[in-house]
């Protein structure tokens, strides 16, 4: 079975991360499939809303670290950036269902979704600093805007996880439900959206996003340049090596 499933029914395109054995960590090939899924949903007039979901035990462990080392993203055309630009500029409603760990891009992609439903087991984390990296997906702009600077610093500098209730409180999540209900709730909400006039949805979303659209684009570019540079620097090499060797990283002197 494919690691990314794409299925359209009743005007809703559902994209499912389906790599449970690796905690839905995302490889370059999966980013490609995700970017393609988003691009066809954008172009297909039969698609009126998109749901991104994982499994009720895990949303995503973020980048597949081994694959990431093997095929580091190079340039704006890299599959990960195609996917991120695809969701950041997606014109139709984007709904997410999140249960269990949502690490790195598993959390940052949510800032580009219109509605987010979480299982009560959801744990959001953005441990970019712990990996010797910097945030992506304009999260260095959007996280402080949504959480406030100090809570954002806890999430982005300390890399501390926060749970579903905290995400609800800051407005990252619309509703918290038992994990077995999250995907169904996202689907039901997407179907409600799919029954509304698409032109009105698209124009309303465009108006809501307009004030910070340019800033998001610029921040993503700035992050990507620094991210690419830091990926090969000693801190990231130590962090990734430690992950592969299943040991604690040693950042002393870095
Ligand atoms: N990249 C590659 N492999 C990963 C992975 C990732 N991001 N996340 C998990 N895996 C692998 C584990 O190495 C493990 O492989 P193994 O069975 O060969 O030992 C397998 O998936 C199961 O993961 P495990 O850590 O045992 O599951 P868990 O339920 O105890 O913890 C997580 C789940 C998501 C909390 C934990 O796996 C984790 O923190 N992963 C790394 C997250 C990360 O740093 N991502 C990068 C963000 S940019």
Coordinates of C-alpha atoms and ligand atoms in Angstrom, one line a residue:
X1 CA 0.0 0.0 0.0
X2 CA 1.2 3.5 -0.8
X3 CA 2.7 5.7 2.0
X4 CA 0.3 8.6 0.9
X5 CA -3.3 7.8 0.0
X6 CA -5.4 10.2 -2.0
X7 CA -9.1 9.6 -2.3
X8 CA -11.9 11.9 -3.6
X9 CA -15.5 11.5 -2.7
X10 CA -18.5 13.8 -2.4
X11 CA -16.3 16.8 -3.3
X12 CA -13.8 16.1 -0.6
X13 CA -10.2 15.0 -1.4
X14 CA -8.8 13.1 1.6
X15 CA -5.0 12.8 1.8
X16 CA -3.8 10.2 4.3
X17 CA -0.3 9.7 5.7
X18 CA 0.0 6.0 5.7
X19 CA 3.4 4.9 6.9
X20 CA 2.6 3.7 10.4
X21 CA 5.7 1.5 10.9
X22 CA 7.8 4.7 10.7
X23 CA 5.3 6.8 12.6
X24 CA 4.2 8.5 9.4
X25 CA 7.6 10.2 9.0
X26 CA 7.7 11.8 5.6
X27 CA 10.2 10.9 2.8
X28 CA 11.1 12.9 -0.2
X29 CA 8.9 10.6 -2.3
X30 CA 6.0 11.2 0.1
X31 CA 6.4 15.0 -0.2
X32 CA 6.3 14.5 -3.9
X33 CA 3.0 12.6 -3.6
X34 CA 1.6 15.2 -1.1
X35 CA 2.6 18.0 -3.4
X36 CA 1.0 16.2 -6.4
X37 CA -2.2 15.5 -4.4
X38 CA -2.5 19.2 -3.4
X39 CA -1.8 20.4 -7.0
X40 CA -4.5 18.0 -8.4
X41 CA -7.0 19.0 -5.7
X42 CA -6.3 22.7 -6.6
X43 CA -6.9 22.0 -10.3
X44 CA -9.8 19.5 -10.1
X45 CA -13.1 21.5 -10.2
X46 CA -14.8 18.4 -8.6
X47 CA -12.7 19.0 -5.4
X48 CA -14.3 21.6 -3.1
X49 CA -12.3 20.9 0.1
X50 CA -9.3 18.8 1.2
X51 CA -8.7 16.8 4.4
X52 CA -5.2 15.9 5.6
X53 CA -5.1 13.1 8.1
X54 CA -2.9 10.5 9.7
X55 CA -3.7 7.6 12.0
X56 CA -5.5 7.8 15.3
X57 CA -2.2 6.9 17.1
X58 CA 0.1 9.3 15.1
X59 CA -0.2 12.2 12.8
X60 CA 3.4 12.5 11.7
X61 CA 6.9 12.2 13.1
X62 CA 8.0 14.9 10.7
X63 CA 10.8 14.5 8.2
X64 CA 12.1 10.9 7.8
X65 CA 15.6 11.6 9.1
X66 CA 17.5 8.9 7.2
X67 CA 15.8 9.9 3.9
X68 CA 16.4 13.6 4.7
X69 CA 20.1 12.9 5.1
X70 CA 20.2 10.9 2.0
X71 CA 18.2 13.4 -0.2
X72 CA 18.4 16.8 1.5
X73 CA 16.1 19.4 -0.1
X74 CA 17.9 21.4 -2.6
X75 CA 16.3 24.6 -3.9
X76 CA 12.7 25.8 -4.2
X77 CA 11.7 22.9 -6.4
X78 CA 12.5 20.3 -3.7
X79 CA 9.4 18.2 -3.0
X80 CA 9.1 19.5 0.6
X81 CA 9.0 23.1 -0.6
X82 CA 6.6 22.2 -3.5
X83 CA 4.3 20.8 -0.8
X84 CA 4.7 23.7 1.6
X85 CA 4.0 26.3 -1.2
X86 CA 1.1 24.2 -2.3
X87 CA -0.7 24.3 1.1
X88 CA 0.3 27.9 1.8
X89 CA -1.3 29.0 -1.4
X90 CA -4.1 26.5 -1.6
X91 CA -7.2 28.4 -2.5
X92 CA -9.9 26.0 -1.3
X93 CA -10.6 25.0 2.3
X94 CA -8.0 22.8 4.0
X95 CA -9.0 20.7 7.0
X96 CA -6.7 18.6 9.2
X97 CA -7.3 15.8 11.6
X98 CA -4.4 15.3 14.1
X99 CA -4.0 12.5 16.6
X100 CA -0.9 11.5 18.6
X101 CA 2.5 13.0 17.8
X102 CA 2.7 15.8 15.3
X103 CA 6.4 16.6 15.0
X104 CA 8.1 19.3 13.0
X105 CA 6.3 19.7 9.7
X106 CA 3.5 17.6 11.3
X107 CA 2.8 20.7 13.4
X108 CA 3.9 23.5 11.1
X109 CA 1.7 22.4 8.2
X110 CA -1.3 23.0 10.5
X111 CA -0.7 26.7 10.4
X112 CA -1.7 26.6 6.8
X113 CA -4.9 24.7 7.4
X114 CA -8.3 26.5 7.8
X115 CA -9.8 24.0 10.3
X116 CA -7.9 21.6 12.6
X117 CA -9.6 18.8 14.7
X118 CA -7.5 17.0 17.2
X119 CA -7.7 13.8 19.1
X120 CA -7.1 14.3 22.9
X121 CA -3.8 12.3 22.4
X122 CA -2.4 14.9 20.1
X123 CA 1.1 16.2 21.0
X124 CA 2.5 19.0 18.9
X125 CA 6.2 19.7 18.7
X126 CA 8.6 21.7 16.6
X127 CA 12.1 20.5 17.8
X128 CA 14.1 22.2 15.0
X129 CA 16.6 23.7 17.4
X130 CA 17.1 20.2 19.0
X131 CA 18.1 19.0 15.5
X132 CA 20.5 21.9 14.9
X133 CA 18.0 23.5 12.4
X134 CA 15.6 26.4 12.1
X135 CA 11.8 26.4 11.7
X136 CA 10.2 26.1 8.3
X137 CA 6.8 26.6 6.7
X138 CA 6.8 30.3 7.9
X139 CA 6.4 28.9 11.4
X140 CA 8.9 31.4 12.7
X141 CA 6.3 34.0 11.7
X142 CA 3.1 32.2 12.3
X143 CA 3.8 30.5 15.6
X144 CA 4.7 33.8 17.5
X145 CA 1.6 35.4 15.8
X146 CA -0.7 32.7 17.1
X147 CA 0.8 31.7 20.4
X148 CA 2.4 35.0 21.5
X149 CA 6.1 35.4 21.6
X150 CA 6.9 33.7 24.9
X151 CA 4.9 30.6 24.3
X152 CA 6.4 30.5 20.8
X153 CA 9.8 30.7 22.3
X154 CA 9.0 27.7 24.5
X155 CA 7.8 25.8 21.5
X156 CA 10.6 26.9 19.0
X157 CA 13.6 27.5 21.2
X158 CA 13.1 24.8 23.9
X159 CA 11.3 22.6 21.4
X160 CA 8.9 21.6 24.1
X161 CA 5.8 19.7 23.1
X162 CA 2.3 21.0 23.9
X163 CA -0.8 18.9 24.1
X164 CA -4.3 19.1 22.5
X165 CA -5.9 21.3 25.2
X166 CA -3.1 23.9 25.0
X167 CA -3.4 23.9 21.2
X168 CA -7.2 24.5 21.6
X169 CA -6.5 27.3 24.0
X170 CA -4.2 29.2 21.7
X171 CA -6.5 28.6 18.7
X172 CA -4.4 26.2 16.7
X173 CA -7.1 23.6 17.1
X174 CA -10.8 24.0 16.6
X175 CA -12.1 21.1 18.7
X176 CA -10.6 18.2 20.7
X177 CA -12.4 14.8 20.5
X178 CA -11.5 11.2 21.3
X179 CA -8.9 10.0 18.8
X180 CA -11.3 7.5 17.2
X181 CA -13.5 10.5 16.2
X182 CA -11.1 13.0 14.8
X183 CA -10.8 11.8 11.2
X184 CA -14.6 11.4 11.0
X185 CA -15.2 14.9 12.4
X186 CA -12.8 16.5 9.9
X187 CA -14.5 14.6 7.1
X188 CA -18.0 15.8 8.3
X189 CA -16.8 19.4 8.5
X190 CA -15.2 19.2 5.0
X191 CA -18.4 17.8 3.6
X192 CA -20.3 20.8 5.1
X193 CA -17.8 23.1 3.4
X194 CA -18.2 21.1 0.1
X195 CA -21.9 21.9 0.1
X196 CA -21.3 25.7 0.2
X197 CA -20.7 27.9 -2.9
X198 CA -17.0 27.3 -3.8
X199 CA -16.5 30.8 -5.2
X200 CA -17.6 32.3 -1.9
X201 CA -15.3 30.0 0.1
X202 CA -12.3 30.7 -2.1
X203 CA -12.8 34.5 -2.1
X204 CA -13.4 34.6 1.7
X205 CA -10.3 32.5 2.4
X206 CA -8.3 34.7 0.0
X207 CA -9.4 37.8 1.9
X208 CA -8.6 36.3 5.3
X209 CA -5.1 35.3 4.2
X210 CA -4.4 38.4 2.1
X211 CA -2.9 40.7 4.8
X212 CA -0.1 38.3 5.6
X213 CA 0.3 36.4 2.3
X214 CA 3.4 38.3 1.2
X215 CA 5.0 38.1 4.6
X216 CA 4.5 34.3 4.7
X217 CA 6.1 33.9 1.3
X218 CA 9.1 36.0 2.3
X219 CA 9.5 34.2 5.6
X220 CA 9.4 30.8 3.9
X221 CA 12.2 31.9 1.6
X222 CA 14.3 33.3 4.4
X223 CA 13.8 30.1 6.5
X224 CA 14.6 27.8 3.5
X225 CA 17.9 29.6 2.8
X226 CA 19.1 29.3 6.5
X227 CA 17.7 25.7 6.8
X228 CA 19.7 24.6 3.7
X229 CA 22.9 26.1 5.2
X230 CA 22.4 24.6 8.6
X231 CA 21.5 21.2 7.4
X232 CA 25.2 20.4 6.7
X233 CA 26.6 22.3 9.7
X234 CA 28.1 20.4 12.7
X235 CA 25.1 20.8 15.0
X236 CA 22.7 19.1 12.6
X237 CA 25.2 16.5 11.7
X238 CA 25.6 15.7 15.5
X239 CA 21.8 15.7 16.0
X240 CA 21.0 13.4 13.1
X241 CA 23.9 11.1 13.9
X242 CA 22.6 10.8 17.5
X243 CA 19.1 10.0 16.2
X244 CA 20.5 7.2 13.9
X245 CA 22.7 5.8 16.7
X246 CA 19.8 6.1 19.3
X247 CA 21.9 8.2 21.7
X248 CA 21.6 11.7 23.2
X249 CA 23.2 14.4 21.0
X250 CA 26.3 16.3 22.5
X251 CA 26.1 20.0 21.5
X252 CA 28.9 21.1 23.8
X253 CA 31.2 23.4 21.8
X254 CA 28.6 23.9 19.0
Ligands
LIG1 N1 12.6 9.6 10.8 C1 13.0 8.3 10.6 N2 12.5 7.3 11.4 C2 11.7 7.6 12.4 C3 11.2 8.9 12.6 C4 11.7 9.9 11.8 N3 11.4 11.2 11.9 N4 10.4 8.9 13.7 C5 10.3 7.6 14.1 N5 11.1 6.8 13.3 C6 11.3 5.4 13.4 C7 12.0 5.1 14.7 O1 13.4 5.2 14.5 C8 11.6 3.6 15.0 O2 12.3 2.8 14.1 P1 12.8 1.3 14.7 O3 11.5 0.6 14.9 O4 13.7 0.8 13.6 O5 13.6 1.6 15.9 C9 10.1 3.6 14.4 O6 10.0 4.7 13.6 C10 9.1 3.8 15.6 O7 9.4 5.0 16.3 P2 9.6 5.0 17.9 O8 10.4 6.2 18.2 O9 9.9 3.7 18.4 O10 8.0 5.4 18.3 P3 7.5 6.1 19.6 O11 6.0 5.8 19.5 O12 8.2 5.7 20.8 O13 7.8 7.6 19.4 C11 7.8 9.7 18.1 C12 7.1 8.3 18.3 C13 7.2 10.4 16.9 C14 7.6 10.6 19.4 C15 9.3 9.5 18.0 O14 9.5 8.5 17.0 C16 10.1 10.7 17.5 O15 10.4 11.6 18.3 N6 10.6 10.7 16.3 C17 11.6 11.6 15.8 C18 10.8 12.9 15.5 C19 11.8 14.0 14.8 O16 12.7 14.4 15.4 N7 11.4 14.3 13.6 C20 12.1 15.2 12.8 C21 11.4 16.5 12.8 S1 12.1 17.7 11.6

